[in-house]
Amino acid sequence: MFGSIVRRSRSSDDDDHISSYREYKDVMSKEGLVQVLVRNAQNLQNVERFGYSDPHVVLELEGIKRTTRVIHSELNPEWNETFTWKRYRPLTEESMLLIKVYDYEKILKNKLLGEAVYPLKDLVRLGAQEATVPLRDRDGKVGESRLNLYLEYTKPTLDPDEEMEEEKSGPRPSVARKSTALSHPEIQSLKNAEILPLYHSKRRSTTTSAPVSSPEYPAYHPTGVAGAVEETGNPIPDEGEQEVEVAPGDAAGAAKKKKSVIAAPRSSIDRSKLSTKKQDFQVRVNIHEGRKLLGGNIHPVCNVHVGKQSKHTRVQKSTNKPLWDEVLFFDFNCSALDLCDEPVTIEVLNSRKIRSDSLIGAFKFDLGLVYESQDHQFVHKWVLLTDPEDKESGAKGYVKISISILGPGDKLKIPPKSSSTDDLVDIESNLLRPAGVQLQPATYTVKIYKAEDVPKMDTDYFEGMKRVLRMQHGDHDLVDPYMIVSFAGKKLKTKVLYKTYTPEWAQELNIGVQMPSMCEQLMLRLMDKDHFNRDDIIATHFLQLTRLSSADPDDEGFLPTFGPAYVNFYGSPRESIVDDELEPLNRGCGEGCSFRGRALVELTVNIGQEPSKDEMLRDIDGEDWLRVQPFQRRRRYRLFVGFLEGTMIHPVDAPVEFEISIGEYGNKFASTTLPAPSTTQPTNPVYDGSHYYYLPWGQTKPCVMLNSQWEDVMFRIESLNLICRTIDRLEGHLKDVKYLMRAKAPLAESAGKLIKLLDELIIDLNQPLLELPQKNITELDKKLYALRDDEMKRILIEAVNLRENARDIDQAIVEIDSYIYRLQQIATEPQNSIPDVIIWMLCGNRRVAYHRIPSHQVMFSPKQDCCGKLCGHVFSVFLKRPSVPDKSNAKRQWKLPAKLQVFVWMGLEDHAKGIQHKPLDGEISVFAETYENQISLLSKWTTRAMPRPKWSDITGQLKLPKESFTTPGGWRWAGEWFINPNLSLSYDLDSGLSSFQDDVFENQLRVPGSDWPTSKLFWTDVTGEEAQSKEDIMCPAGWEWTDIWTVDLNRAVDEEGYEYCLDQSVGGFVPVEKTYHLCRRRRWVRTRKRNPDLRQQAAHQRMVRAAEEGWEYSRLFTTKFHLKQRTMDMVRRRRWHRKMVADNPDADAIFIIDPTSDAHETVGVSRARSPARGKDDDHLQQRTMITPTVFLTYKEPHTYQLRAYIYQARDLFSADPSGLSDPYARVVFSRQSQRTKILNETLCPTWDQTLVFEEVEFYGNPTMLAESPPIVVVELFDYDTVGSDFLGRAIAYPDSEAGR
């Protein structure tokens, strides 16, 4: 079909254009010209909602663009425009013409109608040709769109010397030339798509030829592969050369079922014309990595033989996916002709076996393949390993290599680094394999059933624009989701379902591949169709095929299989914004920080044949729907999180709160789930006196309780936790053995510890795995059970043998390390459908930092060894800012947004009765909460003309008078309403400091031309707010004055301490008086220090002051509140609480406020919504449902002292230009932080200093504190006059005497 010739009659207008074309060429004959006549286009796409497309053509040759005029409202436009490119150097056969056809848009970005890459090989040879070019659409598919062109090429005139040289030497080999067109980024982005064949009409010759081949851009050939071909398309391998087969990828999709044995993707260089003079060459072989190496528990090493030289990489322990990333150098002194004949052998061996049985696989070729490639190098090529004696035995694995040959004066062209996303590109087309090795065709079948909790992607701005353009008709469901499945460079997508958060596609996608495939991950990408802009990426999930399959030669192994099960999607925060810098997280680049939906999918692999075009996408029948229904059965889970401490907070400009979410549950900004007490109360951070801030929760610790419903996957989580517990115990014991070895302990003590380790490991491995249930298990569950059981039995046999025969402790440690690695390989559960627990730090409704906890680590089980390692324990959590790996600010990443001390428990609701918070030894208190609001009018506080209700929630958006609350079912009141102020507001600027300097400003005003008055004085603070005079300022309770009031002369002031300005409200103080200055001021300071004996008295006075009236003041309701009233304060509020007690532990504490009722009657909410409730009623219900506030209260704290002895540090980084540093250490423990002295110009400082932390308060059970004491954080910095450079951070665990 592609070889046929489509003739087209030429009109008289065409002849006129061609004649004028040739006249212009004669004028410019001294220069080379490439001239393109753009005739017309046919059957272009219509992308306009109203009317037709406005097409124009963009041509690009080696970076120079030409654009036609725009023809409005036409799908078959006629341009007849000629474009010229001057050429001072001849075109090469690798040159390409990039063609794009756009629809013109006045405001938005032009829309692509079609594109093509036109190879100029025939034009260079023939001089002129006409062509009809088929265009690809945005999805890479070929439609009916065509573009008609006429091209002519005039070769530039050479100097006589150059002509004589070219006649003597013949045509220059293309390998010596670089085509700049091939380096264009848009052409590079199309390198995995096939270069379309052209429908030629009238040409100067009837000979058919295919586009040129290059290592970077495989050309289209009838055989489906790149290589040297005759005009008939038959490959011609050179005699005597190693036959290598290049795996066809998408670039050869037209005939991928045909095979071709070729020498390599090479240029037209003639080896017989290479130099025979001896020169120095260097061959650099970079061994990157290996994949899918055959064998179980192997220690692979790669041997490289180049000519008679041999070198090898390091041995990688216990892995089928080694990462070497080593460069091996081979030097030669020979001619270029002899170098091309040197053989290269890549061998991978298993170092655990004896030499005769160690070979896993090998690949052979000669250096001529590399020398004849572009820039004399292979870049990121995959080679297929086989058995040299039996190639029909199949693939033994893959190795990724880069090889370059450097001669005299050559400069190495550094290849770009490969990334993890390279697996999604057409990896199969970059594969070299020996001739005769056949890959098996296979079909990857992905069944996409449905999705849940798909987030809204359009912002309110775009929603309004869509309504204006009638693209949105008042629906609140702003998601038009579809799914993209990508594997080995091939993509398929489901149908688009409009305006739904819970799409049900029920489609089967079949992808044809060649087995075994190097691709180790299958991409699932959730998309939102957008008619106003480009389609939005909601989130991306990767199925790691190594976790879904087994290739152990000692066992039967199994092909990739998955589900039916839910997969969870994560990405950027769900609060969508325009130009979100975190959008790469939705593409899978980095760790997703927010839940973005889940999808029910299933994966199976069938070997035998690839699917036909009609079989690639089809609907799922009813039997499959019925089969997956039992896998969607839900059970109720409960999550309890207690916040004990919040420390190491950097300065923030708003109160801080924390949110707990699991999936959609707990997200305060979500609107599709019932509300829950998922956030802590907003609290103002308090300075710790040294560097950081902390949250003064005191004896009332905020708590969070969430009820959620998920699939019954406890059998999977329990099996996973059982293996994880074995690994944790083994790692702990091995750490003790290594410590004894480093400390050079007696050999008997180390050996005894090692024997005890092996004994406990044998006991753990003798415990049988949990049996699988009889129902609702997948094929992968059965395969993983068998795989884990077999692997643990093998490790058990080896551990028993090691205990009986071990003679060397160091060798035994190496073996135990391999046990840990092998156990970690089976300690994965890809079908755990319960999402991760996410802790978010919010500051003024802005998401600042987060931390993800895998759900299995906090899951409770009645079987002790099957509990998650963090379940029911107090542990520290370091929050981090959302970031993209390639765009993160390295200087900012070292800063910890916050450190939390939390207690987490999660489990089935049946297991939650009275045990979730029992270890905390505190009382759970539940309070109904409302705020009383007032505004200042004419210096009087009133409730009139307020922007929010008199009684409201903390945001002011919901009206909440006291009488609107009634207890839900199963709850009762335990007292009356009382004022419960936010204690964080009672902390002043001196909080956390041992000494503080008070200041006040003395101000004077004058009229123009007069002297400064001495009697009319007034006093202000630094902001200009009215303040007390220095005589009226009293020393606060718990403090003592250390000096008297003095004028601060250490500023930009005159001799008397005054600074001058024209107007105090404007500012701009200067130290020199001018005649036009009307205001002056000076600062008085006085220092006081804290008296430890009066500490309790000061704390009591602070509590009394805060509880007197409980009012909080601010300029606006949206700004930060404070305790003391200021002149500019216009609003105030105070918090009211009423305690609730549960009569039924299973009752939900949720209030429903009826905004349509004058009496604001309330009722308790049931667990399930009424099926008859409409969508509008649902949204109304979400706006009026509220949850109470939950605290964990303690009676009194336990006081401790920490002594931190900081001795020395070694081998620090140099941070100063001198090559040295000025280091100091900062130690953080609980709510306090201190730092050591600064040692100048040293990389090995010895501080020899003890830091004493007095009166450290902890709440709860002392025994639990002794078992898991809070961590100590030690940070090292280099001191500078301005700022400090971060050097490192370490974590230490203190020895606790709390329970003794």
PDB file of N, CA, C and O in Angstrom, residues 916-940:
ATOM      1  N   GLN A 916      -7.510   1.639  71.326  1.00  0.00           N
ATOM      2  CA  GLN A 916      -6.735   2.466  70.412  1.00  0.00           C
ATOM      3  C   GLN A 916      -5.884   3.492  71.129  1.00  0.00           C
ATOM      4  O   GLN A 916      -4.783   3.820  70.691  1.00  0.00           O
ATOM      5  N   HIS A 917      -6.345   4.074  72.280  1.00  0.00           N
ATOM      6  CA  HIS A 917      -5.559   5.089  72.975  1.00  0.00           C
ATOM      7  C   HIS A 917      -5.162   4.651  74.370  1.00  0.00           C
ATOM      8  O   HIS A 917      -4.667   5.448  75.153  1.00  0.00           O
ATOM      9  N   LYS A 918      -5.377   3.405  74.717  1.00  0.00           N
ATOM     10  CA  LYS A 918      -5.084   2.928  76.059  1.00  0.00           C
ATOM     11  C   LYS A 918      -3.633   3.113  76.456  1.00  0.00           C
ATOM     12  O   LYS A 918      -3.339   3.492  77.591  1.00  0.00           O
ATOM     13  N   PRO A 919      -2.650   2.861  75.578  1.00  0.00           N
ATOM     14  CA  PRO A 919      -1.237   3.038  75.991  1.00  0.00           C
ATOM     15  C   PRO A 919      -0.874   4.482  76.334  1.00  0.00           C
ATOM     16  O   PRO A 919       0.149   4.704  76.978  1.00  0.00           O
ATOM     17  N   LEU A 920      -1.670   5.450  75.931  1.00  0.00           N
ATOM     18  CA  LEU A 920      -1.313   6.855  76.165  1.00  0.00           C
ATOM     19  C   LEU A 920      -1.601   7.296  77.597  1.00  0.00           C
ATOM     20  O   LEU A 920      -1.135   8.356  78.016  1.00  0.00           O
ATOM     21  N   ASP A 921      -2.400   6.549  78.329  1.00  0.00           N
ATOM     22  CA  ASP A 921      -2.663   6.863  79.736  1.00  0.00           C
ATOM     23  C   ASP A 921      -3.260   8.257  79.889  1.00  0.00           C
ATOM     24  O   ASP A 921      -2.909   9.028  80.775  1.00  0.00           O
ATOM     25  N   GLY A 922      -4.161   8.628  79.000  1.00  0.00           N
ATOM     26  CA  GLY A 922      -4.842   9.917  79.077  1.00  0.00           C
ATOM     27  C   GLY A 922      -6.331   9.746  78.888  1.00  0.00           C
ATOM     28  O   GLY A 922      -6.831   8.659  78.560  1.00  0.00           O
ATOM     29  N   GLU A 923      -7.079  10.808  79.095  1.00  0.00           N
ATOM     30  CA  GLU A 923      -8.526  10.772  78.969  1.00  0.00           C
ATOM     31  C   GLU A 923      -8.941  11.474  77.683  1.00  0.00           C
ATOM     32  O   GLU A 923      -8.549  12.609  77.421  1.00  0.00           O
ATOM     33  N   ILE A 924      -9.769  10.788  76.890  1.00  0.00           N
ATOM     34  CA  ILE A 924     -10.288  11.376  75.664  1.00  0.00           C
ATOM     35  C   ILE A 924     -11.460  12.293  76.011  1.00  0.00           C
ATOM     36  O   ILE A 924     -12.417  11.880  76.671  1.00  0.00           O
ATOM     37  N   SER A 925     -11.366  13.558  75.609  1.00  0.00           N
ATOM     38  CA  SER A 925     -12.411  14.545  75.865  1.00  0.00           C
ATOM     39  C   SER A 925     -12.930  15.054  74.527  1.00  0.00           C
ATOM     40  O   SER A 925     -12.149  15.431  73.650  1.00  0.00           O
ATOM     41  N   VAL A 926     -14.267  15.081  74.411  1.00  0.00           N
ATOM     42  CA  VAL A 926     -14.919  15.529  73.185  1.00  0.00           C
ATOM     43  C   VAL A 926     -15.740  16.768  73.518  1.00  0.00           C
ATOM     44  O   VAL A 926     -16.531  16.765  74.476  1.00  0.00           O
ATOM     45  N   PHE A 927     -15.538  17.843  72.744  1.00  0.00           N
ATOM     46  CA  PHE A 927     -16.188  19.116  73.019  1.00  0.00           C
ATOM     47  C   PHE A 927     -16.933  19.597  71.773  1.00  0.00           C
ATOM     48  O   PHE A 927     -16.406  19.528  70.658  1.00  0.00           O
ATOM     49  N   ALA A 928     -18.164  20.107  72.006  1.00  0.00           N
ATOM     50  CA  ALA A 928     -18.823  20.917  70.993  1.00  0.00           C
ATOM     51  C   ALA A 928     -18.213  22.308  71.063  1.00  0.00           C
ATOM     52  O   ALA A 928     -17.892  22.811  72.142  1.00  0.00           O
ATOM     53  N   GLU A 929     -18.037  22.951  69.916  1.00  0.00           N
ATOM     54  CA  GLU A 929     -17.286  24.197  69.866  1.00  0.00           C
ATOM     55  C   GLU A 929     -18.014  25.239  69.030  1.00  0.00           C
ATOM     56  O   GLU A 929     -18.566  24.942  67.968  1.00  0.00           O
ATOM     57  N   THR A 930     -18.024  26.470  69.528  1.00  0.00           N
ATOM     58  CA  THR A 930     -18.518  27.611  68.772  1.00  0.00           C
ATOM     59  C   THR A 930     -17.757  28.853  69.192  1.00  0.00           C
ATOM     60  O   THR A 930     -17.182  28.894  70.300  1.00  0.00           O
ATOM     61  N   TYR A 931     -17.731  29.871  68.335  1.00  0.00           N
ATOM     62  CA  TYR A 931     -17.003  31.113  68.598  1.00  0.00           C
ATOM     63  C   TYR A 931     -17.996  32.279  68.673  1.00  0.00           C
ATOM     64  O   TYR A 931     -18.908  32.398  67.844  1.00  0.00           O
ATOM     65  N   GLU A 932     -17.776  33.118  69.667  1.00  0.00           N
ATOM     66  CA  GLU A 932     -18.533  34.350  69.807  1.00  0.00           C
ATOM     67  C   GLU A 932     -17.733  35.483  69.171  1.00  0.00           C
ATOM     68  O   GLU A 932     -16.571  35.698  69.520  1.00  0.00           O
ATOM     69  N   ASN A 933     -18.351  36.231  68.260  1.00  0.00           N
ATOM     70  CA  ASN A 933     -17.662  37.253  67.485  1.00  0.00           C
ATOM     71  C   ASN A 933     -18.254  38.633  67.773  1.00  0.00           C
ATOM     72  O   ASN A 933     -19.473  38.772  67.961  1.00  0.00           O
ATOM     73  N   GLN A 934     -17.373  39.644  67.786  1.00  0.00           N
ATOM     74  CA  GLN A 934     -17.796  41.031  67.957  1.00  0.00           C
ATOM     75  C   GLN A 934     -16.915  41.934  67.103  1.00  0.00           C
ATOM     76  O   GLN A 934     -15.791  41.565  66.742  1.00  0.00           O
ATOM     77  N   ILE A 935     -17.464  43.149  66.818  1.00  0.00           N
ATOM     78  CA  ILE A 935     -16.751  44.124  66.011  1.00  0.00           C
ATOM     79  C   ILE A 935     -16.799  45.475  66.719  1.00  0.00           C
ATOM     80  O   ILE A 935     -17.747  45.765  67.460  1.00  0.00           O
ATOM     81  N   SER A 936     -15.767  46.287  66.532  1.00  0.00           N
ATOM     82  CA  SER A 936     -15.675  47.586  67.187  1.00  0.00           C
ATOM     83  C   SER A 936     -16.235  48.664  66.263  1.00  0.00           C
ATOM     84  O   SER A 936     -15.720  48.896  65.173  1.00  0.00           O
ATOM     85  N   LEU A 937     -17.299  49.348  66.750  1.00  0.00           N
ATOM     86  CA  LEU A 937     -17.886  50.476  66.037  1.00  0.00           C
ATOM     87  C   LEU A 937     -17.973  51.656  66.989  1.00  0.00           C
ATOM     88  O   LEU A 937     -18.559  51.538  68.079  1.00  0.00           O
ATOM     89  N   LEU A 938     -17.345  52.759  66.621  1.00  0.00           N
ATOM     90  CA  LEU A 938     -17.331  53.967  67.459  1.00  0.00           C
ATOM     91  C   LEU A 938     -16.794  53.641  68.850  1.00  0.00           C
ATOM     92  O   LEU A 938     -17.358  54.032  69.885  1.00  0.00           O
ATOM     93  N   SER A 939     -15.717  52.882  68.885  1.00  0.00           N
ATOM     94  CA  SER A 939     -15.009  52.509  70.122  1.00  0.00           C
ATOM     95  C   SER A 939     -15.857  51.655  71.050  1.00  0.00           C
ATOM     96  O   SER A 939     -15.563  51.562  72.249  1.00  0.00           O
ATOM     97  N   LYS A 940     -16.890  51.030  70.536  1.00  0.00           N
ATOM     98  CA  LYS A 940     -17.705  50.127  71.338  1.00  0.00           C
ATOM     99  C   LYS A 940     -17.803  48.779  70.630  1.00  0.00           C
ATOM    100  O   LYS A 940     -17.920  48.712  69.407  1.00  0.00           O
TER     101      LYS A 940
END
